[in-house]
Coordinates of C-alpha atoms in Angstrom, one line a residue:
Chain A
M1 CA 0.0 0.0 0.0
N2 CA 1.4 3.4 -1.0
R3 CA 1.3 6.5 1.3
E4 CA -1.7 7.9 -0.5
D5 CA -3.6 4.7 0.1
A6 CA -2.5 4.5 3.7
L7 CA -3.8 8.1 4.2
R8 CA -7.0 7.2 2.5
S9 CA -7.5 4.2 4.7
E10 CA -6.7 6.3 7.8
I11 CA -9.3 9.0 6.9
H12 CA -11.9 6.4 6.3
Q13 CA -11.1 4.9 9.8
V14 CA -11.5 8.3 11.3
L15 CA -14.6 9.5 9.4
D16 CA -16.6 6.3 9.1
P17 CA -17.5 6.3 12.8
I18 CA -18.6 9.9 12.7
T19 CA -20.7 9.4 9.6
G20 CA -22.3 6.2 10.7
P21 CA -25.1 4.6 8.6
T22 CA -26.7 7.1 6.3
P23 CA -30.0 8.2 7.8
E24 CA -33.2 8.1 5.7
L25 CA -33.2 11.5 4.2
L26 CA -35.6 11.3 1.3
P27 CA -39.0 11.5 3.1
G28 CA -37.9 14.7 5.0
I29 CA -36.7 16.3 1.6
V30 CA -39.9 15.3 -0.2
Q31 CA -42.0 16.8 2.5
R32 CA -40.2 20.2 2.0
L33 CA -40.4 20.1 -1.8
R34 CA -44.1 20.9 -2.2
P35 CA -44.5 23.9 -0.2
V36 CA -41.4 25.4 -1.6
S37 CA -42.4 24.6 -5.1
R38 CA -45.9 26.1 -4.6
R39 CA -44.7 29.3 -2.8
R40 CA -41.8 30.1 -5.0
P41 CA -43.5 31.3 -8.2
L42 CA -45.7 33.5 -6.1
L43 CA -42.8 35.0 -4.2
A44 CA -40.9 35.5 -7.4
I45 CA -43.8 37.1 -9.1
G46 CA -44.3 39.4 -6.2
Q47 CA -40.6 40.3 -6.2
V48 CA -40.6 40.9 -9.8
A49 CA -43.7 43.1 -9.6
V50 CA -42.3 45.3 -6.9
V51 CA -38.9 45.6 -8.9
L52 CA -40.7 46.4 -12.1
G53 CA -42.9 49.0 -10.4
I54 CA -39.7 50.7 -9.0
L55 CA -38.2 50.5 -12.4
I56 CA -41.0 52.1 -14.2
V57 CA -41.2 54.9 -11.6
G58 CA -37.6 55.3 -11.8
A59 CA -37.5 55.3 -15.6
V60 CA -40.2 58.2 -15.6
V61 CA -38.3 60.2 -13.1
F62 CA -35.0 59.6 -14.9
S63 CA -36.4 60.5 -18.4
T64 CA -37.9 63.8 -17.1
H65 CA -34.6 65.0 -15.7
R66 CA -31.9 63.5 -17.8
A67 CA -31.0 63.6 -21.6
P68 CA -31.2 60.2 -23.3
V69 CA -28.1 58.0 -22.7
R70 CA -26.0 57.6 -25.8
G71 CA -23.9 54.6 -26.4
P72 CA -20.1 55.0 -25.5
A73 CA -18.2 56.9 -27.8
P74 CA -15.3 55.0 -29.6
V75 CA -12.5 54.7 -27.0
T76 CA -8.9 54.1 -27.8
T77 CA -6.6 53.0 -24.9
S78 CA -3.3 53.4 -26.8
P79 CA -0.6 53.9 -24.2
I80 CA 0.6 57.4 -23.5
T81 CA 4.1 56.4 -22.7
P82 CA 6.1 53.5 -24.0
I83 CA 7.3 50.8 -21.7
V84 CA 10.5 48.9 -21.8
A85 CA 9.9 45.3 -22.6
G86 CA 11.8 42.3 -23.8
P87 CA 11.3 40.3 -27.1
G88 CA 8.1 38.4 -27.0
A89 CA 6.5 40.7 -24.4
D90 CA 3.5 41.2 -26.6
I91 CA 2.8 37.6 -27.1
A92 CA 0.2 36.0 -24.8
W93 CA 1.1 32.6 -23.2
I94 CA -1.9 30.6 -22.1
T95 CA -2.1 27.6 -20.0
S96 CA -4.4 24.6 -20.6
Q97 CA -4.3 21.9 -18.0
Q98 CA -3.8 18.3 -18.9
S99 CA -4.8 15.3 -16.9
S100 CA -4.5 11.5 -17.1
G101 CA -6.6 9.1 -15.2
G102 CA -8.0 12.0 -13.0
S103 CA -4.4 13.3 -12.0
Y104 CA -2.9 16.6 -13.3
T105 CA -0.1 16.0 -15.5
G106 CA 1.0 19.6 -16.5
D107 CA 0.0 22.3 -18.9
I108 CA 0.1 22.8 -22.6
V109 CA 1.2 26.5 -22.9
T110 CA 0.2 28.1 -26.1
G111 CA 1.8 31.3 -27.4
V112 CA -0.2 33.7 -29.5
D113 CA 1.0 36.8 -31.0
P114 CA -0.9 40.1 -31.6
S115 CA -2.0 38.9 -35.1
G116 CA -3.7 35.9 -33.6
H117 CA -1.2 33.3 -34.8
V118 CA 0.0 30.6 -32.7
V119 CA 3.8 31.0 -32.2
G120 CA 4.7 28.0 -30.2
R121 CA 3.6 25.4 -27.7
I122 CA 5.2 24.2 -24.5
N123 CA 4.6 21.3 -22.2
A124 CA 5.3 22.5 -18.6
R125 CA 4.0 23.1 -15.2
D126 CA 4.5 25.5 -12.4
E127 CA 5.3 28.3 -15.0
L128 CA 6.4 31.9 -14.3
R129 CA 7.1 34.7 -16.7
S130 CA 9.9 37.1 -16.5
P131 CA 9.1 40.8 -15.6
D132 CA 10.1 42.0 -19.0
G133 CA 8.0 39.3 -20.6
S134 CA 10.9 37.8 -22.5
H135 CA 11.2 34.3 -20.9
L136 CA 9.1 31.7 -19.3
Y137 CA 10.3 29.5 -16.5
A138 CA 9.0 26.0 -15.5
L139 CA 10.1 23.9 -12.6
V140 CA 11.1 20.3 -13.7
D141 CA 12.4 17.4 -11.6
G142 CA 15.8 18.6 -10.5
G143 CA 15.9 21.7 -12.5
L144 CA 14.4 24.8 -14.0
D145 CA 13.6 25.0 -17.8
V146 CA 14.1 28.4 -19.4
Y147 CA 12.0 29.2 -22.5
S148 CA 12.0 32.1 -24.9
A149 CA 8.7 33.9 -25.0
V150 CA 9.2 34.7 -28.7
D151 CA 8.5 31.2 -29.9
G152 CA 8.6 28.9 -27.0
H153 CA 11.9 27.2 -27.7
K154 CA 13.7 25.8 -24.7
E155 CA 17.0 27.9 -24.2
Q156 CA 18.5 25.9 -21.2
T157 CA 18.0 23.9 -18.2
I158 CA 19.3 25.1 -14.9
R159 CA 20.1 22.3 -12.5
L160 CA 18.4 22.6 -8.9
Q161 CA 18.3 20.4 -5.9
S162 CA 15.3 18.1 -6.3
V163 CA 12.2 19.4 -4.3
S164 CA 8.7 18.2 -3.8
F165 CA 6.0 20.9 -4.2
G166 CA 8.5 23.6 -5.0
E167 CA 7.1 27.3 -5.1
P168 CA 9.1 29.3 -7.5
M169 CA 9.2 33.1 -7.5
L170 CA 11.2 35.8 -9.4
S171 CA 12.8 39.0 -8.2
A172 CA 11.3 42.2 -9.5
D173 CA 14.3 42.8 -11.8
G174 CA 14.0 39.2 -13.2
R175 CA 17.7 38.4 -12.3
Y176 CA 17.1 36.0 -9.5
L177 CA 14.7 33.2 -9.0
T178 CA 13.9 31.4 -5.7
V179 CA 12.4 27.9 -5.1
V180 CA 11.1 27.0 -1.7
G181 CA 10.1 23.5 -1.1
G182 CA 11.5 20.0 -0.4
S183 CA 10.9 17.0 1.7
P184 CA 11.5 16.3 4.5
S185 CA 12.9 19.8 5.3
T186 CA 12.1 22.9 3.4
T187 CA 15.0 24.3 1.4
L188 CA 15.4 27.8 -0.1
Q189 CA 17.4 27.8 -3.3
L190 CA 18.5 31.0 -4.9
V191 CA 19.1 31.0 -8.6
D192 CA 21.1 33.6 -10.6
L193 CA 19.4 33.6 -14.0
S194 CA 22.0 35.8 -15.6
A195 CA 24.6 33.4 -14.6
G196 CA 22.5 30.4 -15.3
R197 CA 23.1 28.5 -12.1
A198 CA 21.9 28.0 -8.5
V199 CA 24.2 30.2 -6.3
A200 CA 23.1 29.3 -2.8
S201 CA 20.7 27.3 -0.8
T202 CA 19.9 26.9 2.8
N203 CA 17.6 25.0 5.1
V204 CA 14.6 27.1 6.1
A205 CA 13.2 24.9 8.8
A206 CA 10.1 27.1 9.0
P207 CA 7.7 28.1 7.3
A208 CA 7.2 24.7 5.8
D209 CA 5.3 26.4 2.9
G210 CA 6.3 29.7 1.7
V211 CA 7.3 32.0 -1.3
G212 CA 10.7 33.5 -1.7
L213 CA 11.0 37.1 -1.9
V214 CA 14.1 38.8 -3.0
V215 CA 15.0 42.3 -2.0
G216 CA 17.8 44.4 -3.3
A217 CA 19.8 44.6 -6.5
H218 CA 22.1 41.8 -5.6
A219 CA 19.5 39.7 -3.5
E220 CA 20.9 41.2 -0.4
H221 CA 17.9 39.9 1.6
V222 CA 15.7 37.0 0.8
Y223 CA 12.5 36.4 2.8
V224 CA 10.6 33.1 2.9
V225 CA 6.9 34.2 3.5
G226 CA 4.5 31.7 4.7
A227 CA 2.6 31.1 7.9
T228 CA 5.7 32.7 9.4
I229 CA 8.4 34.9 7.8
A230 CA 12.1 34.0 7.8
K231 CA 14.7 36.6 6.7
F232 CA 18.0 35.6 5.2
A233 CA 21.0 37.6 4.2
F234 CA 22.9 36.8 1.0
D235 CA 26.6 37.8 0.7
G236 CA 27.0 36.6 -2.9
A237 CA 28.0 33.0 -1.9
T238 CA 25.8 32.0 1.1
L239 CA 22.4 32.6 2.5
R240 CA 22.5 33.1 6.3
A241 CA 19.4 33.2 8.5
Q242 CA 19.0 36.6 10.1
Q243 CA 15.6 37.0 11.6
R244 CA 12.5 35.0 12.0
Q245 CA 9.0 36.4 12.6
T246 CA 6.4 34.0 14.0
G247 CA 2.8 34.3 14.9
H248 CA 0.5 36.5 12.9
T249 CA 2.0 38.1 10.0
L250 CA -0.3 38.2 6.9
A251 CA -4.0 37.5 6.6
C252 CA -3.5 34.5 4.4
D253 CA -0.6 33.0 6.4
G254 CA 1.6 33.5 3.2
L255 CA 1.7 35.3 0.0
V256 CA 0.1 33.1 -2.5
V257 CA -3.1 31.0 -2.3
G258 CA -3.3 28.4 -4.9
G259 CA 0.0 28.4 -6.5
A260 CA 2.6 31.0 -7.8
N261 CA 0.5 32.0 -10.8
S262 CA -2.9 31.3 -9.4
A263 CA -4.2 34.8 -10.0
G264 CA -2.6 34.8 -13.4
G265 CA -0.4 37.4 -11.6
L266 CA 0.5 38.0 -8.0
P267 CA -1.5 39.4 -5.0
F268 CA 1.6 40.9 -3.4
R269 CA 4.3 43.5 -4.2
V270 CA 7.2 45.2 -2.6
L271 CA 6.6 49.0 -2.7
A272 CA 9.2 51.4 -4.3
D273 CA 10.6 52.1 -0.8
G274 CA 12.1 48.7 -0.9
H275 CA 11.0 47.5 2.5
T276 CA 7.1 47.6 2.6
L277 CA 5.4 44.4 1.4
V278 CA 1.8 44.6 0.5
A279 CA -0.2 41.5 0.2
F280 CA -3.8 40.9 -0.6
C281 CA -5.6 37.8 0.9
P282 CA -8.3 36.5 -1.5
S283 CA -9.8 34.5 1.4
D284 CA -11.0 37.4 3.5
G285 CA -10.4 40.5 1.4
R286 CA -7.8 42.0 3.7
V287 CA -4.7 44.1 2.4
T288 CA -1.8 43.9 4.8
W289 CA 1.2 46.3 4.9
F290 CA 4.3 44.6 6.2
D291 CA 7.5 46.2 7.1
L292 CA 10.4 43.9 6.0
D293 CA 12.9 45.8 8.1
T294 CA 11.1 45.7 11.4
M295 CA 9.4 42.5 10.4
A296 CA 6.0 43.7 11.6
V297 CA 2.5 44.4 10.2
T298 CA 2.1 48.2 10.0
H299 CA -1.4 48.5 8.6
E300 CA -4.4 46.5 7.3
V301 CA -7.6 47.3 5.4
A302 CA -10.4 45.1 4.5
V303 CA -12.4 45.5 1.3
G304 CA -15.9 43.9 1.1
Q305 CA -16.2 40.9 -1.1
R306 CA -19.4 38.7 -1.6
N307 CA -17.2 35.6 -1.6
P308 CA -13.7 34.4 -1.1
F309 CA -11.6 34.2 -4.4
W310 CA -14.0 36.4 -6.3
V311 CA -11.6 39.3 -6.2
S312 CA -8.8 39.6 -8.8
P313 CA -5.9 41.8 -7.7
V314 CA -3.9 43.7 -10.2
F315 CA -1.2 46.5 -9.4
S316 CA -0.7 49.7 -11.2
P317 CA 2.5 49.9 -13.3
D318 CA 4.1 52.2 -10.8
G319 CA 3.2 49.8 -8.0
N320 CA 1.4 52.5 -5.9
T321 CA -2.1 51.4 -6.4
L322 CA -3.7 48.0 -6.0
Y323 CA -7.0 47.5 -8.1
L324 CA -9.3 44.8 -6.6
H325 CA -11.9 43.8 -9.0
E326 CA -14.7 41.4 -8.0
G327 CA -15.8 39.5 -11.2
G328 CA -19.1 38.3 -9.8
T329 CA -20.5 41.7 -8.8
G330 CA -18.4 44.3 -10.8
A331 CA -17.2 46.0 -7.6
L332 CA -13.9 47.8 -8.0
H333 CA -11.7 48.9 -5.2
A334 CA -8.6 51.2 -5.8
V335 CA -6.3 50.8 -2.8
D336 CA -3.8 53.8 -2.6
L337 CA -0.9 51.8 -1.1
I338 CA 1.0 55.0 -0.2
H339 CA -1.6 56.8 1.6
Q340 CA -3.4 53.6 2.6
T341 CA -6.9 54.7 1.4
V342 CA -9.5 52.9 -0.4
K343 CA -11.8 54.2 -3.2
S344 CA -14.6 51.9 -4.3
T345 CA -17.0 52.0 -7.2
K346 CA -19.0 49.6 -9.4
V347 CA -18.2 48.8 -13.0
A348 CA -19.3 46.4 -15.6
S349 CA -22.5 44.5 -15.6
A350 CA -24.6 46.7 -13.5
D351 CA -24.5 49.3 -16.2
N352 CA -25.5 47.1 -18.9
N353 CA -28.3 45.1 -17.2
P354 CA -30.6 47.3 -15.2
L355 CA -32.0 44.0 -13.5
A356 CA -28.5 42.6 -12.6
W357 CA -28.7 43.9 -9.1
L358 CA -31.8 41.8 -8.6
R359 CA -29.9 38.7 -8.9
S360 CA -28.1 39.4 -5.7
L361 CA -31.5 39.5 -3.9
L362 CA -32.6 36.1 -5.2
V363 CA -29.5 34.2 -5.6
T364 CA -26.7 33.5 -3.1
D365 CA -23.5 32.4 -4.7
A366 CA -20.5 30.9 -3.4
Y367 CA -17.3 30.5 -5.5
A368 CA -14.7 28.9 -3.5
G369 CA -12.2 28.6 -6.3
S370 CA -9.1 30.0 -7.5
I371 CA -8.7 33.6 -8.7
S372 CA -9.6 34.4 -12.2
R373 CA -7.7 37.2 -13.8
T374 CA -10.7 39.4 -14.4
A375 CA -8.7 42.8 -14.6
A376 CA -5.6 43.9 -16.3
V377 CA -4.1 47.4 -16.4
S378 CA -2.9 49.1 -19.6
P379 CA 1.0 49.6 -19.3
D380 CA 0.6 53.4 -19.0
G381 CA -1.7 52.9 -16.0
T382 CA -4.6 54.7 -17.7
W383 CA -7.1 51.9 -18.3
L384 CA -8.4 49.0 -16.6
F385 CA -9.9 46.2 -18.6
T386 CA -12.4 44.0 -16.6
V387 CA -14.3 40.9 -17.5
G388 CA -16.2 38.3 -15.6
A389 CA -19.7 37.8 -15.1
F390 CA -19.1 34.2 -14.1
S391 CA -20.3 32.4 -17.1
A392 CA -22.9 35.1 -17.9
P393 CA -22.4 37.5 -21.0
G394 CA -21.0 40.7 -20.3
G395 CA -18.0 41.2 -22.4
A396 CA -15.0 43.5 -21.3
T397 CA -15.5 46.9 -19.7
L398 CA -13.0 49.7 -20.2
V399 CA -12.5 51.8 -17.0
H400 CA -10.7 55.1 -17.1
L401 CA -8.5 54.8 -14.1
P402 CA -7.9 58.6 -13.2
D403 CA -11.5 58.9 -12.5
L404 CA -12.7 55.2 -12.2
A405 CA -15.3 55.9 -14.8
V406 CA -16.6 53.3 -17.3
K407 CA -15.9 54.6 -20.8
G408 CA -16.9 51.7 -23.0
Q409 CA -17.7 48.1 -23.4
W410 CA -16.6 45.5 -26.0
L411 CA -18.3 42.2 -26.9
P412 CA -21.1 42.4 -24.4
E413 CA -22.8 39.4 -25.6
V414 CA -19.7 37.3 -24.9
S415 CA -18.9 35.3 -21.6
L416 CA -15.3 36.1 -20.8
H417 CA -13.4 34.9 -17.8
S418 CA -9.7 36.3 -18.1
V419 CA -8.1 39.3 -19.7
W420 CA -4.4 40.3 -20.4
V421 CA -2.9 43.3 -22.1
S422 CA 0.3 43.1 -24.2
A423 CA 3.4 44.9 -22.9
D424 CA 3.1 47.6 -25.7
G425 CA -0.6 48.2 -24.6
R426 CA -1.8 47.8 -28.2
T427 CA -3.3 44.2 -28.0
I428 CA -5.9 42.9 -25.6
Y429 CA -6.3 39.2 -25.1
L430 CA -9.5 37.8 -23.8
L431 CA -10.3 34.2 -22.7
E432 CA -13.8 33.2 -23.5
N433 CA -15.7 30.4 -21.9
G434 CA -15.4 27.2 -24.1
D435 CA -11.5 27.5 -24.6
Q436 CA -11.6 30.4 -27.0
L437 CA -9.2 33.2 -27.2
R438 CA -10.2 36.6 -28.8
V439 CA -7.5 39.2 -29.8
L440 CA -8.6 42.7 -29.9
R441 CA -7.1 46.1 -30.7
T442 CA -7.3 49.0 -28.4
D443 CA -10.2 50.5 -30.5
G444 CA -12.2 47.3 -29.8
S445 CA -11.9 45.8 -33.2
Q446 CA -11.2 42.1 -33.1
V447 CA -8.2 40.8 -34.8
A448 CA -8.7 37.1 -34.4
K449 CA -10.6 34.4 -32.5
L450 CA -9.1 31.0 -32.2
P451 CA -9.7 27.7 -30.2
L452 CA -7.2 26.7 -27.5
P453 CA -6.6 23.2 -26.0
A454 CA -9.3 22.1 -23.7
Y455 CA -9.4 23.1 -20.1
T456 CA -7.8 26.5 -20.8
D457 CA -7.0 28.1 -17.5
T458 CA -5.2 31.5 -17.5
F459 CA -2.4 33.8 -18.8
I460 CA 1.1 33.5 -17.7
V461 CA 1.7 37.1 -17.1
P462 CA 5.0 38.8 -16.2
T463 CA 5.8 38.4 -12.6
I464 CA 6.7 41.6 -10.7
P465 CA 6.9 41.0 -7.0
Chain B
M1 CA -15.8 11.4 -14.6
E2 CA -19.6 11.3 -13.7
H3 CA -22.0 10.7 -16.6
A4 CA -24.5 13.4 -17.5
A5 CA -28.0 13.3 -15.7
D6 CA -30.7 11.4 -17.5
P7 CA -32.1 14.2 -19.8
D8 CA -35.7 12.9 -19.6
L9 CA -35.6 13.1 -15.8
V10 CA -34.0 16.5 -15.8
R11 CA -36.6 17.9 -18.3
D12 CA -39.3 16.4 -16.1
A13 CA -37.9 17.8 -12.9
K14 CA -37.6 21.2 -14.5
R15 CA -41.2 21.1 -15.2
G16 CA -41.9 20.5 -11.6
D17 CA -42.1 16.8 -11.5
E18 CA -41.0 15.9 -7.8
A19 CA -40.8 12.2 -8.7
A20 CA -38.3 12.9 -11.3
F21 CA -36.2 15.1 -9.1
T22 CA -36.1 12.6 -6.4
S23 CA -35.1 9.9 -8.8
L24 CA -32.2 12.0 -9.8
L25 CA -31.4 12.7 -6.2
R26 CA -31.8 9.3 -4.6
P27 CA -28.4 7.8 -5.6
L28 CA -26.6 11.0 -4.5
L29 CA -28.0 11.2 -1.0
E30 CA -25.6 8.6 0.6
P31 CA -22.3 10.1 -0.8
A32 CA -23.8 13.6 -0.2
Y33 CA -24.3 12.8 3.5
R34 CA -20.8 11.3 3.8
L35 CA -19.5 14.6 2.3
A36 CA -21.3 16.7 4.7
A37 CA -20.4 14.6 7.6
G38 CA -16.8 14.7 6.6
M39 CA -16.9 18.5 6.3
L40 CA -18.9 19.2 9.5
Q41 CA -18.0 16.2 11.6
D42 CA -21.4 16.1 13.1
R43 CA -24.2 13.8 12.0
Q44 CA -27.2 16.0 12.7
L45 CA -25.6 19.1 11.0
A46 CA -24.7 16.7 8.1
E47 CA -28.3 15.5 7.8
D48 CA -29.6 19.1 8.0
A49 CA -27.2 20.2 5.5
V50 CA -28.0 17.6 3.0
Q51 CA -31.7 18.2 3.3
E52 CA -31.3 21.9 3.0
A53 CA -29.0 21.3 -0.1
A54 CA -31.7 19.1 -1.7
V55 CA -34.3 21.8 -1.3
K56 CA -31.9 24.4 -2.8
A57 CA -31.2 22.0 -5.7
W58 CA -34.9 21.7 -6.3
Q59 CA -35.3 25.4 -6.4
K60 CA -32.3 25.7 -8.8
I61 CA -33.0 22.7 -11.0
H62 CA -33.9 24.9 -13.8
R63 CA -30.3 26.0 -14.0
L64 CA -28.9 22.5 -14.5
R65 CA -27.8 22.6 -18.2
E66 CA -28.6 19.7 -20.5
G67 CA -25.6 17.3 -20.6
T68 CA -24.4 18.4 -17.2
A69 CA -23.6 15.7 -14.7
M70 CA -25.9 15.9 -11.6
R71 CA -23.4 14.7 -9.1
P72 CA -20.8 17.5 -9.2
W73 CA -23.6 20.0 -9.4
F74 CA -25.4 18.7 -6.4
F75 CA -22.3 18.2 -4.4
G76 CA -21.3 21.8 -5.0
I77 CA -24.6 22.8 -3.5
V78 CA -24.0 20.5 -0.6
A79 CA -20.4 22.0 -0.1
N80 CA -21.8 25.5 -0.1
Q81 CA -24.4 24.5 2.5
C82 CA -21.8 23.2 4.7
R83 CA -20.0 26.4 4.5
T84 CA -23.1 28.3 5.4
T85 CA -23.7 25.9 8.2
R86 CA -20.3 26.5 9.7
R87 CA -20.6 30.3 9.3
G88 CA -24.2 30.4 10.7
R89 CA -23.2 28.3 13.8
W90 CA -20.3 30.4 15.2
W91 CA -20.4 28.5 18.5
S92 CA -19.7 25.3 16.6
V93 CA -16.3 26.6 16.4
L94 CA -15.9 26.1 20.1
K95 CA -17.9 22.9 20.0
T96 CA -15.6 21.3 17.3
G97 CA -12.4 22.6 18.7
A98 CA -9.5 20.2 18.9
E99 CA -10.3 17.2 21.0
Q100 CA -8.0 16.6 23.9
R101 CA -6.4 13.3 24.4
G102 CA -7.6 11.6 27.5
A103 CA -5.6 11.5 30.7
E104 CA -5.2 7.7 30.3
S105 CA -2.9 6.7 27.6
P106 CA -5.0 5.2 24.9
D107 CA -3.5 2.8 22.5
E108 CA -1.4 4.2 19.6
E109 CA -3.9 3.7 16.9
A110 CA -6.6 5.6 18.8
V111 CA -4.2 8.4 19.4
R112 CA -3.3 8.5 15.7
G113 CA -7.1 8.8 14.9
I114 CA -7.7 11.6 17.4
D115 CA -4.7 13.4 16.0
L116 CA -6.0 12.9 12.3
R117 CA -9.4 14.1 13.2
N118 CA -8.0 17.1 14.8
A119 CA -5.8 17.8 11.9
L120 CA -8.8 17.5 9.5
K121 CA -10.7 20.0 11.7
R122 CA -7.8 22.5 11.5
L123 CA -7.7 22.3 7.6
R124 CA -9.0 25.4 5.9
P125 CA -12.5 24.6 4.8
E126 CA -11.6 24.6 1.0
Q127 CA -8.7 22.3 1.8
R128 CA -10.9 20.0 3.9
L129 CA -13.4 19.9 1.1
V130 CA -10.9 18.7 -1.5
V131 CA -9.4 16.2 1.0
V132 CA -12.7 14.9 1.9
L133 CA -13.9 14.5 -1.8
Y134 CA -10.6 13.0 -2.8
F135 CA -9.8 10.6 0.1
Y136 CA -13.3 9.9 1.5
L137 CA -15.5 9.9 -1.5
D138 CA -12.8 8.8 -3.9
L139 CA -13.6 11.3 -6.6
P140 CA -11.3 12.2 -9.4
L141 CA -9.6 15.6 -9.2
E142 CA -11.5 16.6 -12.4
E143 CA -14.8 16.2 -10.8
I144 CA -13.5 17.9 -7.6
A145 CA -12.6 20.9 -9.7
T146 CA -16.1 21.0 -11.2
I147 CA -17.6 20.8 -7.7
T148 CA -15.5 23.5 -6.2
K149 CA -15.6 25.7 -9.3
A150 CA -11.8 25.9 -9.1
S151 CA -9.1 25.1 -11.6
F152 CA -7.5 21.9 -11.8
A153 CA -4.2 23.3 -10.5
A154 CA -5.9 25.0 -7.7
V155 CA -7.5 21.8 -6.5
R156 CA -4.3 19.9 -6.9
G157 CA -2.6 22.6 -4.9
R158 CA -5.2 22.4 -2.2
L159 CA -5.0 18.8 -2.0
Y160 CA -1.2 18.9 -1.7
R161 CA -1.2 21.5 0.9
G162 CA -4.1 19.6 2.8
I163 CA -2.1 16.5 2.8
R164 CA 1.1 18.4 4.0
E165 CA -1.0 19.9 6.7
L166 CA -2.3 16.6 7.8
K167 CA 1.2 15.0 7.6
A168 CA 2.6 17.7 9.9
D169 CA 0.0 17.0 12.5
F170 CA 0.0 13.3 11.9
P171 CA 2.9 11.1 11.2
I172 CA 1.8 8.7 8.5
T173 CA 3.1 5.3 8.9
E174 CA 4.3 3.8 5.6
V175 CA 2.3 0.6 5.2
Q176 CA 3.9 -2.2 3.3
A177 CA 1.5 -4.1 1.0

């Protein structure tokens, strides 16, 4: 019997006595079906009648006080300022999950250029993309594969110590990569990507599960952030444990929920001051400021969210603002990370469907899943593209960030779940339900629509911690 | 992966045929109860949760799309109901707190059982759900992803993290076949 079967057997032994024999449930259920089924239409009719009445009165009042609303004027979101990006940075790389016998076996990663042509395919797992967008990295057994983002060809394999459940992370400048993981003890490995080799490793001891965070141009400090935070100093050759913070640190007991690229990006960033870590916790909607020098939480705010994992976090290009977009409701929070203030508004579906809000009265949703990338910021920080009505049509919404105003909408009849903007800001990639990719220009014109391998998941976006 | 629900029964159920609905529901009640019991670790709460979930499923049956499997759809509702039950009964946090080992030294197997049960309770709800579905209901990860409305990778990650947390609390003995 292998370890998995042994654990399965133990869990059965523990839970079977709690469960006991299954009680007779059906009679009680059947009793409750009839009254519900009779009452429900009357209740619904009553609710709809009330709502319609309100809407009619509202429409009359509105029409007497306001000019007719015109459709949005054509909007262009072309960038104001160019950004520095590497080769291939305008190419979208999209994961499609593969399985065999019910077990995850890795991803097919498809590269699509701004003209809608497939430029390459990679078989990989645990992928990251360099901050300049030019390379893709994937953990393999005992190593790290490095791919070109131009066409997906493998450039090299960097040897690493073998780890189980390794969590990779890049430094903000893309020079260093850390891998935290291993069994039985947790190891931190530091890789100098410019040198193409692992330069140091050390035993972390605790936290057992964490993400490596590199601070400094030469990785002077490396933090392992999990349920606790451990700080290491790097002198160019060795990593030395320096400080350890235990107990409450971040809301999520770590930086990343559900894998390094679970949000198609990252829910954390180190601010420009170089010592303030800001992390968003998708479980409870809290944003935490953590001082990496004093190793202490300095501030926290909580944004309202209807359900865990509904909110997609995305940082402004300058890293000073965190946008939190709740795909299911269209709520948008702009968190000023410098002044620690929050400005909230509503975008998307509520503007298109006047009855959309009614759904929240009649339906209680729970969406305990990973985070979809429902928002992306243009490279110049002017526009936010949002999608995500959770399987419902709604298209993409264009939000003008300086005033958080909705300025336009694309493909309103289409159900979209993820969005990414190319590094030059001229191409918008949209993942549609049903494993379809749409490629759009900044004026909303569609360049291409193409199918992707089944179980399409998300974009591998540049990693900027 | 679970097969799609009988389209005739689904159609009849959508038209308000209770018998058709109960025919769809009947084979799912036993595993649904085990799921709820595994999540809530309380028989009465589990029974209530499954009943409540069944009523909600009846109310939402019109949303079950043609060709969709009934089991993951219904189990998703049961899982949500378990979450609601846990949130609504805040005092149950106290009630279901970690069990203490008795003063007398029980045998090793019993101790391991208590430790594992405590470790299961301490898992985050989303982790516990995946662990229960995978290890107790023996469902494939694909179906668990459908139930939890999560990506395959997220489910895999939760499962691995759940296992690791269980292992941290409970030393698994390698059993030779």
